[in-house]
Amino acid sequence: MAAQLDWKNLGFGYIKTPYRYTARYRDGKWDEGRLTDEDKIVISECAGVLQYAQTAFEGLKAYTTRDGKIVTFRPDLNAERMEQSAARLEMPVFPREKFLEAVDMVVAANRDYVPPYGSGATLYIRPFMFGSSEVIGVKPAKEYEFRMFCTPVGPYFKGGIKPISIRVSDFDRAAPHGTGHIKAGLNYAMSLHAIVDAHEKGFDENMYLDAATRTYVEETGGANFLFVTGDGKIVTPKSDSILPSITRQSLCYVAEHILGMTVEHRPVKFEEVAGFAECGLCGTAAVISPVGKIDDHGREILFPSGMDEMGPVTKKLYDTLTGIQMGTLPAPQGWIREIK
Ligand code: PLP
Ligand code: COI
């Protein structure tokens, strides 16, 4: 029986669901992995994750389609990105096939919590992995736990798909040659002070510039940028220190191959930004959240699309992507994985 939740008014928060997946790495290998109803984790006070932040995570969603199927969107790319995160943090790779199996198991076991079609909510799935054995000298742990839970969520930004206002941050999120390109918990720890400060000053998010020169656009704390030029081209920033967003890659594919638009993935100078017609934040949680205003130390960049509605190109991309996810538009080969 479907859970009794106020689906239409869900925020982006944690609601405990009945089952989660757990697998342990010990003596050089992963165990079988299983579902559990235990949401608490008991680890040593000296665990690698607690001392040296040895942890990485992923984020993907499950959707109820118009014809009542439950599907996930490109989970293979999350599995692959988690491999890259693990490798960079000296953690063992969790096998891709097992990752996909875990997604299927967690969603199926919690199917009553997958929000209904048309509610605007989705099931957010959070795979994560951490060093669980003791380390006191700075080195990788010997033992790890891989977990995956899920929680029904509404829009990431309050107000749903209303344009948000962001500011150029004086704090950096990622260093050149650091860990910005992987989904390491430490990147988000780096951003916590900046986001609290931004919220206190009335902004929804931070725009991070490249840490070395502060002249190029990087991303926000939880999403990549997507810009639209006055003549309808899509431009997305390229940098070695931003997270390669699966949503951004998918939107660019949609723009180029379905909507017949021109797409440029290249370094974007901050000074170019005022010349764009539309700006959006793209990510699993953000989907595409339109940006209406960017504050650069008191100088405001106002996009012509304004603060009331999504710009027309952003809207078209949003409708096409969510249409593919919700089964109202045909999906490119391999994008949709049905949960039986
Ligand atoms: N950038 C950051 C820093 C993120 O945390 C996320 C969220 O996962 C993204 C970008 C968007 O990535 P994706 O579209 O794969 O969710
Ligand atoms: C996601 O979109 O999956 C993320 O991890 C972003 C996070 C800020 C919620």
XYZ file of C-alpha atoms in Angstrom, residues 135-260:
126
model
C 43.032 4.548 11.334
C 45.079 6.934 13.408
C 48.096 7.578 11.178
C 46.935 9.257 7.979
C 46.226 6.348 5.629
C 43.276 4.556 4.032
C 41.121 2.249 6.150
C 41.330 -1.517 5.633
C 37.577 -2.122 5.943
C 34.622 -0.361 4.267
C 30.870 -0.337 4.238
C 28.771 0.421 1.171
C 25.206 1.525 1.895
C 22.218 2.710 -0.059
C 19.041 4.210 1.347
C 16.229 6.141 -0.246
C 13.891 8.938 0.745
C 10.962 10.581 -1.039
C 11.746 14.191 -1.943
C 10.182 17.287 -3.436
C 12.048 20.166 -5.105
C 15.583 20.978 -3.917
C 14.948 24.716 -3.792
C 11.956 26.091 -1.917
C 9.422 27.483 -4.348
C 9.815 24.585 -6.780
C 10.777 25.804 -10.220
C 10.749 29.536 -9.472
C 14.012 31.272 -10.399
C 16.518 31.520 -7.570
C 19.122 34.117 -6.720
C 22.722 33.176 -6.093
C 25.924 35.010 -5.269
C 29.535 34.745 -6.321
C 31.307 33.074 -3.411
C 34.500 34.327 -1.802
C 35.078 30.809 -0.521
C 36.379 28.030 -2.736
C 34.814 24.618 -3.075
C 37.568 22.676 -4.784
C 41.266 23.112 -5.465
C 42.997 22.641 -8.812
C 44.178 19.008 -8.929
C 42.037 18.305 -5.841
C 38.804 16.358 -5.487
C 36.185 18.625 -7.085
C 35.602 16.120 -9.910
C 34.528 13.305 -7.589
C 31.612 13.057 -5.187
C 33.658 13.109 -1.980
C 31.927 14.085 1.244
C 34.831 16.416 1.957
C 33.837 18.714 -0.942
C 30.473 19.268 0.702
C 32.069 19.865 4.110
C 34.120 22.576 2.364
C 30.911 24.213 1.155
C 28.944 24.227 4.416
C 30.193 27.533 5.758
C 29.697 29.156 2.353
C 26.100 27.933 2.064
C 25.149 28.974 5.594
C 26.658 32.396 4.921
C 24.848 32.657 1.555
C 21.511 31.747 3.155
C 22.053 34.294 5.939
C 22.569 36.938 3.286
C 19.406 35.952 1.427
C 20.877 33.887 -1.429
C 19.826 30.374 -2.403
C 23.242 29.106 -3.504
C 26.849 30.012 -4.251
C 28.477 30.365 -7.617
C 32.034 29.101 -7.221
C 34.720 30.436 -9.514
C 37.938 28.567 -10.286
C 40.092 28.672 -7.175
C 43.363 29.469 -8.994
C 42.386 32.561 -10.981
C 38.799 33.369 -10.017
C 38.001 34.183 -13.587
C 36.156 31.056 -14.758
C 32.760 29.722 -13.700
C 32.883 26.376 -11.896
C 29.592 25.211 -10.353
C 27.436 25.568 -7.254
C 27.538 23.450 -4.094
C 25.262 20.811 -5.590
C 24.761 21.392 -9.319
C 26.466 22.333 -12.600
C 25.644 25.492 -14.549
C 23.894 25.546 -17.885
C 23.676 28.809 -19.832
C 21.658 29.727 -22.891
C 22.963 32.356 -25.321
C 20.787 35.025 -26.918
C 20.730 33.023 -30.136
C 19.643 29.822 -28.386
C 22.931 27.913 -27.956
C 23.613 25.886 -24.823
C 26.893 26.594 -23.029
C 28.143 24.540 -20.066
C 31.372 25.203 -18.140
C 34.234 22.755 -18.554
C 36.777 22.352 -15.774
C 38.750 19.533 -14.166
C 37.539 20.569 -10.722
C 33.762 20.348 -11.201
C 31.639 17.254 -10.757
C 30.716 15.749 -14.128
C 26.942 15.987 -13.755
C 24.905 13.169 -15.260
C 21.958 15.553 -15.588
C 24.088 18.083 -17.458
C 25.421 15.404 -19.821
C 21.867 14.180 -20.411
C 20.501 17.698 -21.005
C 23.277 18.434 -23.488
C 22.484 15.204 -25.335
C 18.789 16.093 -25.350
C 19.537 19.613 -26.596
C 21.788 18.405 -29.400
C 20.169 15.176 -30.530
C 16.491 15.669 -29.730
C 15.963 19.419 -29.876
C 18.548 20.078 -32.587
